[in-house]
């Protein structure tokens, strides 16, 4: 990373599709659309707010990654906004459960721990689960891994309480990943600086590289033999 910042003015950027935070946030977006279509009234303002919060999480990760080409500050800001949007979405799912007399599963309960492990790919699919090729046909098979595809597939049929808690678990994971991403961005900024600092360093390096000791530095004194030149720099009081 540091070598990259020294050798190139425009650093590597825009690789958001490879970020786990982006992939999980995208699954949160798709899952929120499924949840709202099933359980939130069509004309409800809450539906629009939940979908937009989920979308904001995804879009700001992408925009921040692309914007990092010229501004670490923009990347930090937009990544932070993405996490804040997911925080808003978490509150919406908690409100839905409370307002409908449904349980918010405790984060340390056995079913939530299993769900978290399953989403992280640490547990195999349960018996009778659809095969991966079937799951790919119903969602973003080229983006999501099997655990995320299985979760989104289940969202289409499970009860409201299960569905909302699945989304809570998934959204918390996306938020956690973004928190770690922000820590890394902060570390990179402190070690490498921003775009303006990179421009200055590279400009200074370019000047040093182009300097030649055998070429005199301006201003240059006239040759003593040239009697027609009256502008002898050695006689100038300001030099």
Coordinates of C-alpha atoms in Angstrom, one line a residue:
X1 CA 0.0 0.0 0.0
X2 CA 2.7 2.5 0.9
X3 CA 4.8 1.6 -2.2
X4 CA 1.7 2.1 -4.3
X5 CA 1.1 5.6 -2.8
X6 CA 4.7 6.5 -3.7
X7 CA 4.9 5.1 -7.2
X8 CA 1.5 6.3 -8.4
X9 CA -0.3 9.6 -8.1
X10 CA -3.7 7.9 -8.6
X11 CA -3.8 4.9 -6.3
X12 CA -5.6 1.7 -6.9
X13 CA -9.3 2.3 -6.4
X14 CA -12.8 1.2 -7.3
X15 CA -12.5 -2.4 -6.1
X16 CA -15.6 -2.3 -4.0
X17 CA -17.1 -5.4 -5.6
X18 CA -14.4 -7.5 -3.9
X19 CA -15.1 -6.0 -0.5
X20 CA -17.0 -8.3 1.8
X21 CA -18.7 -5.3 3.3
X22 CA -20.2 -4.4 -0.1
X23 CA -21.3 -8.0 -0.8
X24 CA -23.1 -8.3 2.5
X25 CA -24.6 -4.8 2.3
X26 CA -25.9 -5.7 -1.2
X27 CA -27.5 -8.8 0.3
X28 CA -29.1 -6.6 3.0
X29 CA -30.5 -4.4 0.2
X30 CA -32.0 -7.3 -1.7
X31 CA -33.3 -8.8 1.5
X32 CA -34.9 -5.6 2.6
X33 CA -36.8 -5.3 -0.7
X34 CA -38.1 -8.9 -0.2
X35 CA -39.0 -8.2 3.5
X36 CA -40.8 -4.9 2.7
X37 CA -42.7 -6.4 -0.3
X38 CA -44.0 -9.2 2.1
X39 CA -44.6 -7.4 5.4
X40 CA -44.8 -3.6 5.0
X41 CA -47.8 -2.0 3.4
X42 CA -47.1 -0.9 -0.1
X43 CA -48.0 2.8 0.4
X44 CA -46.3 3.0 3.7
X45 CA -43.6 5.7 4.1
X46 CA -41.7 3.2 6.2
X47 CA -41.2 0.9 3.2
X48 CA -39.6 3.7 1.2
X49 CA -37.4 4.7 4.1
X50 CA -36.2 1.1 4.7
X51 CA -35.4 0.4 1.1
X52 CA -33.6 3.8 0.7
X53 CA -31.6 3.2 3.9
X54 CA -30.5 -0.2 2.6
X55 CA -29.7 1.2 -0.9
X56 CA -27.7 4.1 0.7
X57 CA -25.5 1.5 2.5
X58 CA -24.6 -0.1 -0.8
X59 CA -24.3 3.0 -3.0
X60 CA -22.1 4.9 -0.6
X61 CA -19.6 2.0 -0.3
X62 CA -19.3 2.0 -4.1
X63 CA -19.1 5.8 -4.4
X64 CA -16.5 6.0 -1.6
X65 CA -14.4 3.3 -3.2
X66 CA -14.4 5.1 -6.6
X67 CA -13.9 8.5 -5.0
X68 CA -10.7 7.3 -3.2
X69 CA -8.8 7.9 -6.4
X70 CA -8.5 11.6 -5.5
X71 CA -9.7 11.8 -1.9
X72 CA -9.3 9.7 1.2
X73 CA -11.5 12.1 3.0
X74 CA -14.4 11.3 0.6
X75 CA -13.9 7.6 1.0
X76 CA -13.9 7.9 4.8
X77 CA -17.0 10.1 4.8
X78 CA -19.0 8.0 2.4
X79 CA -18.1 4.7 4.2
X80 CA -19.2 6.3 7.4
X81 CA -22.5 7.4 5.8
X82 CA -23.0 3.8 4.6
X83 CA -22.6 2.5 8.1
X84 CA -25.0 5.2 9.5
X85 CA -27.6 4.2 6.9
X86 CA -27.4 0.5 8.0
X87 CA -27.7 1.7 11.6
X88 CA -31.0 3.4 10.7
X89 CA -32.1 0.2 9.0
X90 CA -31.3 -1.8 12.1
X91 CA -33.6 0.5 14.1
X92 CA -36.4 0.0 11.5
X93 CA -36.2 -3.8 11.9
X94 CA -36.2 -3.5 15.7
X95 CA -39.2 -1.2 15.6
X96 CA -41.1 -3.6 13.3
X97 CA -40.6 -6.5 15.7
X98 CA -41.6 -4.4 18.8
X99 CA -44.6 -2.8 17.1
X100 CA -45.9 -6.2 16.0
X101 CA -45.3 -8.0 19.4
X102 CA -42.6 -10.1 17.9
X103 CA -39.3 -11.0 19.6
X104 CA -35.9 -9.5 18.9
X105 CA -33.6 -12.5 19.2
X106 CA -30.8 -11.9 21.6
X107 CA -27.4 -11.6 19.9
X108 CA -25.9 -14.4 22.1
X109 CA -28.8 -16.8 21.8
X110 CA -28.0 -20.2 20.3
X111 CA -30.1 -19.5 17.1
X112 CA -28.5 -16.2 16.5
X113 CA -25.0 -17.6 17.0
X114 CA -25.8 -20.4 14.6
X115 CA -27.2 -17.8 12.1
X116 CA -24.1 -15.7 12.3
X117 CA -21.9 -18.7 11.8
X118 CA -24.0 -19.8 8.9
X119 CA -23.8 -16.4 7.2
X120 CA -20.1 -16.4 7.7
X121 CA -19.8 -19.8 6.0
X122 CA -18.7 -21.5 9.1
X123 CA -21.6 -24.0 9.1
X124 CA -22.6 -26.3 6.2
X125 CA -26.1 -26.1 4.7
X126 CA -28.7 -28.0 6.7
X127 CA -30.1 -31.2 5.2
X128 CA -32.6 -30.6 2.5
X129 CA -31.3 -27.2 1.5
X130 CA -31.5 -26.2 -2.2
X131 CA -28.3 -26.8 -4.1
X132 CA -26.1 -23.9 -5.0
X133 CA -27.1 -23.9 -8.7
X134 CA -30.7 -23.7 -7.9
X135 CA -30.0 -20.8 -5.5
X136 CA -28.0 -18.9 -8.2
X137 CA -31.0 -18.9 -10.5
X138 CA -33.1 -17.0 -8.0
X139 CA -30.7 -14.2 -7.0
X140 CA -27.3 -12.6 -7.8
X141 CA -25.5 -15.9 -8.2
X142 CA -22.4 -14.2 -9.6
X143 CA -22.0 -12.1 -6.5
X144 CA -23.3 -13.9 -3.4
X145 CA -21.9 -17.0 -1.9
X146 CA -24.1 -20.0 -0.8
X147 CA -24.9 -18.7 2.7
X148 CA -26.2 -15.3 1.5
X149 CA -28.1 -17.0 -1.4
X150 CA -29.7 -19.4 1.1
X151 CA -30.7 -16.6 3.5
X152 CA -32.3 -14.6 0.7
X153 CA -34.1 -17.7 -0.6
X154 CA -35.5 -18.3 2.9
X155 CA -36.6 -14.7 3.2
X156 CA -39.3 -15.4 0.6
X157 CA -41.2 -17.9 2.7
X158 CA -40.3 -17.7 6.4
X159 CA -42.5 -16.0 9.1
X160 CA -42.2 -12.3 9.8
X161 CA -40.3 -12.8 13.1
X162 CA -37.8 -15.1 11.5
X163 CA -37.4 -12.8 8.5
X164 CA -36.9 -9.7 10.5
X165 CA -34.3 -11.4 12.8
X166 CA -32.4 -12.8 9.8
X167 CA -32.2 -9.3 8.4
X168 CA -31.1 -7.9 11.7
X169 CA -28.3 -10.4 11.9
X170 CA -27.2 -9.8 8.3
X171 CA -27.4 -6.0 8.7
X172 CA -25.3 -6.1 12.0
X173 CA -22.7 -8.2 10.1
X174 CA -22.5 -5.6 7.3
X175 CA -22.2 -2.8 9.9
X176 CA -19.4 -4.7 11.7
X177 CA -17.5 -5.1 8.5
X178 CA -17.8 -1.4 7.7
X179 CA -16.5 -0.5 11.2
X180 CA -13.4 -2.6 10.5
X181 CA -13.1 -1.0 7.0
X182 CA -13.2 2.5 8.6
X183 CA -10.4 1.5 11.0
X184 CA -8.3 0.4 8.0
X185 CA -9.0 3.6 6.1
X186 CA -8.1 5.6 9.1
X187 CA -4.8 3.7 9.5
X188 CA -4.0 4.1 5.7
X189 CA -4.7 7.9 5.9
X190 CA -2.4 8.4 8.9
X191 CA 0.4 6.4 7.3
X192 CA 0.1 7.7 3.7
X193 CA -1.8 11.0 4.0
X194 CA -4.3 12.2 1.5
X195 CA -4.3 13.1 -2.2
X196 CA -2.8 16.6 -1.7
X197 CA 0.1 15.2 0.3
X198 CA 0.7 12.5 -2.4
X199 CA 0.8 15.2 -5.1
X200 CA 3.3 17.2 -3.1
X201 CA 5.5 14.1 -2.5
X202 CA 5.5 13.0 -6.1
X203 CA 6.1 16.5 -7.4
X204 CA 9.1 16.8 -5.1
X205 CA 10.4 13.4 -6.2
X206 CA 9.9 14.3 -9.8
X207 CA 12.0 17.5 -9.4
X208 CA 14.8 15.6 -7.6
X209 CA 14.8 13.0 -10.3
X210 CA 15.1 15.6 -13.1
X211 CA 17.9 17.5 -11.4
X212 CA 21.4 17.2 -12.9
X213 CA 24.5 18.3 -11.2
X214 CA 26.3 19.1 -14.4
X215 CA 23.7 21.6 -15.5
X216 CA 24.1 25.1 -13.7
X217 CA 21.1 26.3 -11.7
X218 CA 19.5 29.6 -12.7
X219 CA 20.5 32.4 -12.4
X220 CA 23.7 31.9 -14.4
X221 CA 26.6 34.4 -14.5
X222 CA 27.7 35.7 -17.8
X223 CA 30.9 34.6 -19.3
X224 CA 33.8 37.1 -18.5
X225 CA 34.8 37.2 -22.1
X226 CA 31.3 38.5 -23.1
X227 CA 31.9 42.3 -22.6
X228 CA 28.7 43.2 -24.4
X229 CA 26.6 41.7 -21.6
X230 CA 26.3 44.3 -18.8
X231 CA 23.9 42.3 -16.6
X232 CA 26.5 40.6 -14.4
X233 CA 24.5 38.7 -11.8
X234 CA 27.3 39.0 -9.3
X235 CA 26.7 42.8 -9.2
X236 CA 23.0 42.4 -8.3
X237 CA 22.4 43.3 -4.7
X238 CA 19.2 41.1 -4.6
X239 CA 21.0 37.8 -5.2

